mmCIF file of C-alpha atoms in Angstrom:
data_model
loop_
_atom_site.group_PDB
_atom_site.id
_atom_site.type_symbol
_atom_site.label_atom_id
_atom_site.label_comp_id
_atom_site.label_asym_id
_atom_site.label_seq_id
_atom_site.Cartn_x
_atom_site.Cartn_y
_atom_site.Cartn_z
ATOM 1 C CA GLY G 44 0.000 0.000 0.000
ATOM 2 C CA ALA G 45 0.881 3.679 -0.139
ATOM 3 C CA VAL G 46 3.401 4.934 2.404
ATOM 4 C CA PRO G 47 2.095 7.822 4.577
ATOM 5 C CA ALA G 48 3.646 11.150 3.578
ATOM 6 C CA GLU G 49 5.181 11.749 7.004
ATOM 7 C CA LYS G 50 6.835 8.333 7.012
ATOM 8 C CA MET G 51 8.086 8.884 3.449
ATOM 9 C CA MET G 52 9.659 12.196 4.423
ATOM 10 C CA ARG G 53 11.432 10.614 7.393
ATOM 11 C CA ARG G 54 12.729 7.763 5.246
ATOM 12 C CA SER G 55 13.881 10.174 2.540
ATOM 13 C CA GLN G 56 15.748 12.328 5.024
ATOM 14 C CA GLN G 57 17.494 9.246 6.418
ATOM 15 C CA LEU G 58 18.613 8.173 2.931
ATOM 16 C CA MET G 59 19.365 11.611 1.484
ATOM 17 C CA ARG G 60 23.030 12.140 0.700
ATOM 18 C CA ALA G 61 25.066 14.541 -1.418
ATOM 19 C CA VAL G 62 28.614 14.891 -2.629
ATOM 20 C CA PRO G 63 30.578 18.166 -2.859
ATOM 21 C CA PHE G 64 31.993 18.530 -6.347
ATOM 22 C CA SER G 65 35.750 18.109 -6.403
ATOM 23 C CA PRO G 66 38.314 17.261 -9.068
ATOM 24 C CA LEU G 67 39.026 14.252 -6.821
ATOM 25 C CA LEU G 68 35.660 12.794 -7.911
ATOM 26 C CA LYS G 69 36.871 12.302 -11.463
ATOM 27 C CA GLN G 70 38.299 8.818 -11.076
ATOM 28 C CA GLU G 71 35.224 7.585 -9.243
ATOM 29 C CA LEU G 72 32.769 8.965 -11.786
ATOM 30 C CA LEU G 73 34.795 7.718 -14.767
ATOM 31 C CA SER G 74 34.988 4.222 -13.329
ATOM 32 C CA HIS G 75 32.761 1.481 -14.791
ATOM 33 C CA MET G 76 32.617 -0.291 -11.442
ATOM 34 C CA ALA G 77 29.217 -0.990 -9.889
ATOM 35 C CA PRO G 78 27.876 1.920 -7.823
ATOM 36 C CA ALA G 79 28.425 2.118 -4.092
ATOM 37 C CA ILE G 80 27.906 4.726 -1.429
ATOM 38 C CA SER G 81 30.866 7.023 -1.994
ATOM 39 C CA TYR G 82 33.182 7.962 0.842
ATOM 40 C CA PHE G 83 33.018 11.457 -0.693
ATOM 41 C CA SER G 84 29.280 11.711 0.023
ATOM 42 C CA ARG G 85 27.647 12.763 3.270
ATOM 43 C CA PRO G 86 24.131 13.106 4.718
ATOM 44 C CA ALA G 87 22.298 16.171 3.416
ATOM 45 C CA ALA G 88 19.197 18.173 4.265
ATOM 46 C CA ILE G 89 16.288 19.341 2.112
ATOM 47 C CA GLY G 90 17.166 22.603 0.357
ATOM 48 C CA GLU G 91 20.902 22.168 0.934
ATOM 49 C CA ILE G 92 21.741 20.359 -2.323
ATOM 50 C CA ASP G 93 22.565 22.647 -5.233
ATOM 51 C CA ALA G 94 21.890 20.241 -8.107
ATOM 52 C CA PHE G 95 20.416 16.818 -8.819
ATOM 53 C CA VAL G 96 22.514 15.393 -11.676
ATOM 54 C CA SER G 97 20.580 13.258 -14.174
ATOM 55 C CA HIS G 98 22.747 11.394 -16.691
ATOM 56 C CA SER G 99 22.833 8.281 -18.863
ATOM 57 C CA TRP G 100 25.202 5.527 -17.834
ATOM 58 C CA GLN G 101 25.657 4.776 -21.553
ATOM 59 C CA ALA G 102 26.967 8.266 -22.306
ATOM 60 C CA ASP G 103 30.680 8.955 -22.727
ATOM 61 C CA PRO G 104 31.994 9.210 -19.132
ATOM 62 C CA ALA G 105 34.754 11.637 -20.072
ATOM 63 C CA ALA G 106 32.352 13.967 -21.889
ATOM 64 C CA LYS G 107 29.988 13.872 -18.915
ATOM 65 C CA TRP G 108 32.821 14.730 -16.548
ATOM 66 C CA ASP G 109 34.048 17.619 -18.710
ATOM 67 C CA THR G 110 30.545 19.077 -19.038
ATOM 68 C CA LEU G 111 29.800 18.710 -15.321
ATOM 69 C CA GLU G 112 33.185 20.161 -14.365
ATOM 70 C CA GLU G 113 32.605 23.188 -16.589
ATOM 71 C CA TRP G 114 29.227 23.912 -14.949
ATOM 72 C CA CYS G 115 30.576 23.348 -11.437
ATOM 73 C CA THR G 116 33.575 25.600 -12.110
ATOM 74 C CA GLY G 117 31.193 28.366 -13.187
ATOM 75 C CA PHE G 118 29.211 27.804 -10.005
ATOM 76 C CA ARG G 119 32.383 28.160 -7.938
ATOM 77 C CA GLN G 120 33.282 31.384 -9.717
ATOM 78 C CA ALA G 121 29.819 32.763 -9.012
ATOM 79 C CA TYR G 122 29.366 31.618 -5.398
ATOM 80 C CA GLY G 123 32.859 31.062 -4.043
ATOM 81 C CA ARG G 124 32.467 27.334 -3.378
ATOM 82 C CA TRP G 125 31.986 24.052 -5.209
ATOM 83 C CA PRO G 126 28.316 22.977 -5.546
ATOM 84 C CA LEU G 127 26.804 20.179 -3.487
ATOM 85 C CA LEU G 128 25.463 17.490 -5.849
ATOM 86 C CA TRP G 129 23.166 14.480 -5.811
ATOM 87 C CA ILE G 130 24.692 11.881 -8.148
ATOM 88 C CA ASP G 131 23.264 8.369 -8.221
ATOM 89 C CA LYS G 132 26.614 6.608 -8.288
ATOM 90 C CA CYS G 133 27.706 8.386 -5.119
ATOM 91 C CA CYS G 134 24.427 8.764 -3.244
ATOM 92 C CA VAL G 135 22.260 5.649 -3.773
ATOM 93 C CA ASP G 136 22.891 2.621 -1.588
ATOM 94 C CA PRO G 137 22.932 -0.334 -4.052
ATOM 95 C CA SER G 138 21.773 -2.647 -1.275
ATOM 96 C CA ASN G 139 18.635 -0.532 -0.750
ATOM 97 C CA VAL G 140 17.642 0.551 -4.268
ATOM 98 C CA ARG G 141 13.898 -0.045 -3.818
ATOM 99 C CA ALA G 142 13.759 2.374 -0.886
ATOM 100 C CA SER G 143 15.748 4.967 -2.838
ATOM 101 C CA ILE G 144 13.380 4.685 -5.808
ATOM 102 C CA SER G 145 10.371 5.325 -3.596
ATOM 103 C CA CYS G 146 12.136 8.420 -2.206
ATOM 104 C CA LEU G 147 13.211 9.752 -5.635
ATOM 105 C CA PRO G 148 10.562 12.528 -5.843
ATOM 106 C CA VAL G 149 11.668 13.821 -2.426
ATOM 107 C CA PHE G 150 15.354 13.706 -3.410
ATOM 108 C CA ILE G 151 14.600 15.709 -6.559
ATOM 109 C CA SER G 152 12.357 18.272 -4.875
ATOM 110 C CA ALA G 153 15.036 18.698 -2.165
ATOM 111 C CA CYS G 154 17.552 19.952 -4.759
ATOM 112 C CA ASN G 155 17.660 23.537 -6.040
ATOM 113 C CA THR G 156 18.393 22.546 -9.655
ATOM 114 C CA MET G 157 17.742 19.583 -11.956
ATOM 115 C CA LEU G 158 20.929 19.348 -14.035
ATOM 116 C CA VAL G 159 20.521 17.065 -17.064
ATOM 117 C CA LEU G 160 23.666 15.915 -18.879
ATOM 118 C CA TYR G 161 22.107 15.204 -22.264
ATOM 119 C CA ASP G 162 23.218 12.887 -25.036
ATOM 120 C CA GLU G 163 21.334 10.681 -27.500
ATOM 121 C CA THR G 164 21.096 7.758 -25.051
ATOM 122 C CA LEU G 165 19.237 9.730 -22.358
ATOM 123 C CA LEU G 166 15.655 8.865 -23.375
ATOM 124 C CA GLY G 167 16.572 5.192 -23.518
ATOM 125 C CA ARG G 168 17.485 5.137 -19.829
ATOM 126 C CA LEU G 169 14.533 4.497 -17.535
ATOM 127 C CA TRP G 170 16.119 6.143 -14.496
ATOM 128 C CA CYS G 171 16.723 9.375 -16.449
ATOM 129 C CA VAL G 172 13.171 9.544 -17.774
ATOM 130 C CA LEU G 173 11.678 8.940 -14.342
ATOM 131 C CA GLU G 174 13.937 11.589 -12.796
ATOM 132 C CA ILE G 175 12.869 14.244 -15.308
ATOM 133 C CA PHE G 176 9.217 13.238 -14.933
ATOM 134 C CA ALA G 177 9.551 13.534 -11.149
ATOM 135 C CA PHE G 178 11.038 17.018 -11.515
ATOM 136 C CA PHE G 179 8.075 18.276 -13.516
ATOM 137 C CA THR G 180 5.606 16.815 -11.023
ATOM 138 C CA THR G 181 7.400 17.963 -7.833
ATOM 139 C CA ALA G 182 10.288 20.432 -7.839
ATOM 140 C CA ALA G 183 8.994 22.506 -10.765
ATOM 141 C CA HIS G 184 5.954 23.460 -8.721
ATOM 142 C CA ALA G 185 8.257 24.856 -6.020
ATOM 143 C CA GLY G 186 10.229 26.913 -8.534
ATOM 144 C CA GLY G 187 13.121 24.487 -9.000
ATOM 145 C CA THR G 188 15.511 25.278 -11.860
ATOM 146 C CA PHE G 189 15.728 22.898 -14.845
ATOM 147 C CA VAL G 190 19.018 23.004 -16.787
ATOM 148 C CA VAL G 191 19.951 20.816 -19.751
ATOM 149 C CA LEU G 192 23.610 20.633 -20.743
ATOM 150 C CA PRO G 193 24.181 18.867 -24.080
ATOM 151 C CA LEU G 194 27.409 16.888 -23.840
ATOM 152 C CA LYS G 195 30.075 18.478 -25.997
ATOM 153 C CA PRO G 196 32.654 16.577 -28.031
ATOM 154 C CA ARG G 197 35.823 16.575 -25.964
ATOM 155 C CA SER G 198 37.718 18.418 -28.687
ATOM 156 C CA THR G 199 35.424 21.455 -28.351
ATOM 157 C CA LEU G 200 35.821 21.849 -24.589
ATOM 158 C CA PRO G 201 38.280 24.362 -23.145
ATOM 159 C CA PRO G 202 40.674 23.226 -20.417
ATOM 160 C CA PRO G 203 39.049 23.176 -16.958
ATOM 161 C CA ALA G 204 38.644 26.793 -15.848
ATOM 162 C CA HIS G 205 40.258 26.218 -12.453
ATOM 163 C CA SER G 206 43.536 25.382 -14.224
ATOM 164 C CA LEU G 207 43.621 28.526 -16.387
ATOM 165 C CA PRO G 208 45.310 31.817 -15.476
ATOM 166 C CA SER G 209 42.119 33.705 -16.423
ATOM 167 C CA PRO G 210 39.020 31.512 -15.828
ATOM 168 C CA THR G 211 36.097 31.831 -18.204
ATOM 169 C CA LYS G 212 32.440 31.424 -17.367
ATOM 170 C CA PRO G 213 30.507 28.370 -18.597
ATOM 171 C CA ALA G 214 28.121 28.844 -21.508
ATOM 172 C CA THR G 215 25.097 28.069 -19.353
ATOM 173 C CA PRO G 216 24.116 30.527 -16.589
ATOM 174 C CA VAL G 217 24.287 29.175 -13.049
ATOM 175 C CA ARG G 218 21.469 29.514 -10.556
ATOM 176 C CA SER G 219 21.647 28.019 -7.100
ATOM 177 C CA THR G 220 18.682 28.986 -4.944
ATOM 178 C CA ILE G 221 15.157 27.595 -5.097
ATOM 179 C CA ARG G 222 12.738 30.166 -6.475
ATOM 180 C CA ARG G 223 9.595 29.656 -4.426
ATOM 181 C CA SER G 224 7.230 30.474 -7.257
ATOM 182 C CA THR G 225 5.263 28.639 -9.920
ATOM 183 C CA ALA G 226 7.993 28.841 -12.564
ATOM 184 C CA SER G 227 11.054 26.826 -13.376
ATOM 185 C CA VAL G 228 13.768 28.329 -15.555
ATOM 186 C CA SER G 229 15.278 26.209 -18.306
ATOM 187 C CA SER G 230 18.632 27.176 -19.803
ATOM 188 C CA LEU G 231 19.945 25.574 -22.968
ATOM 189 C CA GLU G 232 22.236 28.142 -24.483
ATOM 190 C CA SER G 233 25.126 25.850 -25.385
ATOM 191 C CA GLY G 234 25.496 23.072 -27.896
ATOM 192 C CA GLY G 235 23.764 24.635 -30.893
ATOM 193 C CA GLU G 236 20.446 23.441 -32.305
ATOM 194 C CA ALA G 237 21.253 19.962 -33.678
ATOM 195 C CA TRP G 238 20.851 18.221 -30.332
ATOM 196 C CA ARG G 239 17.389 19.737 -29.819
ATOM 197 C CA SER G 240 16.107 18.434 -33.150
ATOM 198 C CA SER G 241 17.498 14.984 -32.355
ATOM 199 C CA PHE G 242 15.908 15.067 -28.903
ATOM 200 C CA LEU G 243 12.460 15.938 -30.300
ATOM 201 C CA ASP G 244 12.699 13.199 -32.944
ATOM 202 C CA MET G 245 13.481 10.571 -30.307
ATOM 203 C CA LEU G 246 10.847 11.972 -27.977
ATOM 204 C CA ALA G 247 8.117 11.439 -30.573
ATOM 205 C CA ASN G 248 8.785 7.684 -30.395
ATOM 206 C CA PHE G 249 9.414 7.485 -26.667
ATOM 207 C CA ASP G 250 8.003 4.440 -24.860
ATOM 208 C CA ALA G 251 9.042 3.615 -21.301
ATOM 209 C CA ARG G 252 8.756 -0.094 -22.125
ATOM 210 C CA ASN G 253 11.740 0.254 -24.481
ATOM 211 C CA ALA G 254 13.944 2.019 -21.923
ATOM 212 C CA VAL G 255 16.573 0.059 -20.030
ATOM 213 C CA CYS G 256 18.538 0.126 -16.774
ATOM 214 C CA SER G 257 22.083 -0.962 -16.069
ATOM 215 C CA VAL G 258 20.681 -3.292 -13.404
ATOM 216 C CA SER G 259 17.765 -5.455 -14.618
ATOM 217 C CA SER G 260 16.136 -5.606 -11.192
ATOM 218 C CA ASP G 261 15.987 -1.787 -11.134
ATOM 219 C CA ARG G 262 14.046 -1.851 -14.405
ATOM 220 C CA GLU G 263 11.416 -4.191 -12.964
ATOM 221 C CA VAL G 264 10.934 -1.944 -9.937
ATOM 222 C CA LEU G 265 10.701 1.215 -12.057
ATOM 223 C CA LEU G 266 8.223 -0.283 -14.530
ATOM 224 C CA ASP G 267 6.037 -1.424 -11.617
ATOM 225 C CA LEU G 268 6.137 2.132 -10.292
ATOM 226 C CA ILE G 269 5.241 3.591 -13.696
ATOM 227 C CA GLY G 270 2.463 1.029 -14.113
ATOM 228 C CA ALA G 271 0.851 2.414 -10.950
ATOM 229 C CA TYR G 272 0.657 5.883 -12.528
ATOM 230 C CA PRO G 273 -2.980 6.884 -13.313
ATOM 231 C CA GLY G 274 -3.650 5.607 -16.825
ATOM 232 C CA GLY G 275 -0.692 3.217 -16.678
ATOM 233 C CA ILE G 276 2.333 3.221 -18.950
ATOM 234 C CA GLU G 277 0.454 4.639 -21.962
ATOM 235 C CA GLN G 278 -0.576 7.753 -20.038
ATOM 236 C CA PHE G 279 2.912 8.039 -18.550
ATOM 237 C CA ASN G 280 4.385 7.996 -22.073
ATOM 238 C CA THR G 281 1.946 10.678 -23.224
ATOM 239 C CA THR G 282 2.708 12.869 -20.226
ATOM 240 C CA VAL G 283 6.485 12.571 -20.617
ATOM 241 C CA ARG G 284 6.296 13.455 -24.322
ATOM 242 C CA ALA G 285 4.151 16.510 -23.584
ATOM 243 C CA GLN G 286 6.278 17.749 -20.680
ATOM 244 C CA MET G 287 9.593 17.495 -22.492
ATOM 245 C CA SER G 288 8.308 18.663 -25.870
ATOM 246 C CA ASP G 289 6.697 21.779 -24.395
ATOM 247 C CA SER G 290 9.858 22.586 -22.466
ATOM 248 C CA LEU G 291 12.131 22.106 -25.488
ATOM 249 C CA THR G 292 9.793 24.163 -27.710
ATOM 250 C CA ALA G 293 10.045 27.057 -25.272
ATOM 251 C CA GLN G 294 13.827 26.781 -25.404
ATOM 252 C CA SER G 295 13.960 27.252 -29.202
ATOM 253 C CA ALA G 296 13.764 31.034 -28.711
ATOM 254 C CA PRO G 297 16.532 33.385 -29.913
ATOM 255 C CA ARG G 298 19.442 33.931 -27.548
ATOM 256 C CA ALA G 299 18.063 37.371 -26.620
ATOM 257 C CA TRP G 300 15.357 35.590 -24.668
ATOM 258 C CA ARG G 301 15.334 32.884 -22.049
ATOM 259 C CA ALA G 302 12.702 30.185 -21.768
ATOM 260 C CA ILE G 303 10.509 29.901 -18.708
ATOM 261 C CA VAL G 304 8.237 26.923 -18.232
ATOM 262 C CA HIS G 305 5.240 27.693 -16.044
ATOM 263 C CA VAL G 306 4.059 24.377 -14.627
ATOM 264 C CA SER G 307 0.363 23.935 -13.945
ATOM 265 C CA PRO G 308 -1.623 20.776 -13.062
ATOM 266 C CA SER G 309 -2.361 20.345 -16.774
ATOM 267 C CA GLY G 310 1.314 20.475 -17.722
ATOM 268 C CA PRO G 311 4.085 22.950 -18.660
ATOM 269 C CA GLU G 312 3.020 26.248 -20.219
ATOM 270 C CA PRO G 313 6.006 27.783 -22.076
ATOM 271 C CA ALA G 314 6.514 31.524 -21.894
ATOM 272 C CA LEU G 315 9.372 33.890 -22.736
ATOM 273 C CA GLU G 316 11.132 36.546 -20.680
ATOM 274 C CA ARG G 317 13.455 39.163 -22.131
ATOM 275 C CA VAL G 318 17.098 38.877 -21.064
ATOM 276 C CA GLY G 319 18.825 42.180 -20.400
#
């Protein structure tokens, strides 16, 4: 049966962890070893975590690291410290995955930003899809920030800013505090337009039943969870397509504007706000 909200919050707080970004994380995140609670991570509180990092385990690990490092370096330049992150590989106890899955909406809503490291494998990963869906149904309503960073080919990335004499800002603006309003801000100013077209093409054919997990038992748990969604998997698929498509359509504006997705019970309502 359903877990009472108060009990769910207590369980989520007990399991909630975060990891401060550090160049020392590189080896751990590039490793193909099975996930484990990282000795870099620590218990965290709701509202304390700067970004929930959603990524595909099939994506190029080095490209993910470079893109994440660039964003985190910009954060450090802006706020004088490294961001505190929720990353599955560091923060989920592999011996207690079912409990972590049930707490996923709380983990996401507890973070100030949903940071999506996007490549063409993202929509084929069930964890990633569920994380983004959970953002739109929880954190977006509290004004959480939604940022998509298309992974860049390694040859196009500058050296890490913290190793340069004169650091440069990342292409994507950094925001760190929860905006307690009805809007979530989506920033996709880097990576050109090709990735967006590819994303929308794949989204049109999205079906959760075709998505996979690195661990087969995780997939069974996630599909059971999706099956319990009102209307079942078919309605879940329809909702995911609508949420992501509306968000990406709003982000196709010229660079002089930024996209804002106003989330209502009926779904995202894209709007535009002038920048500068």
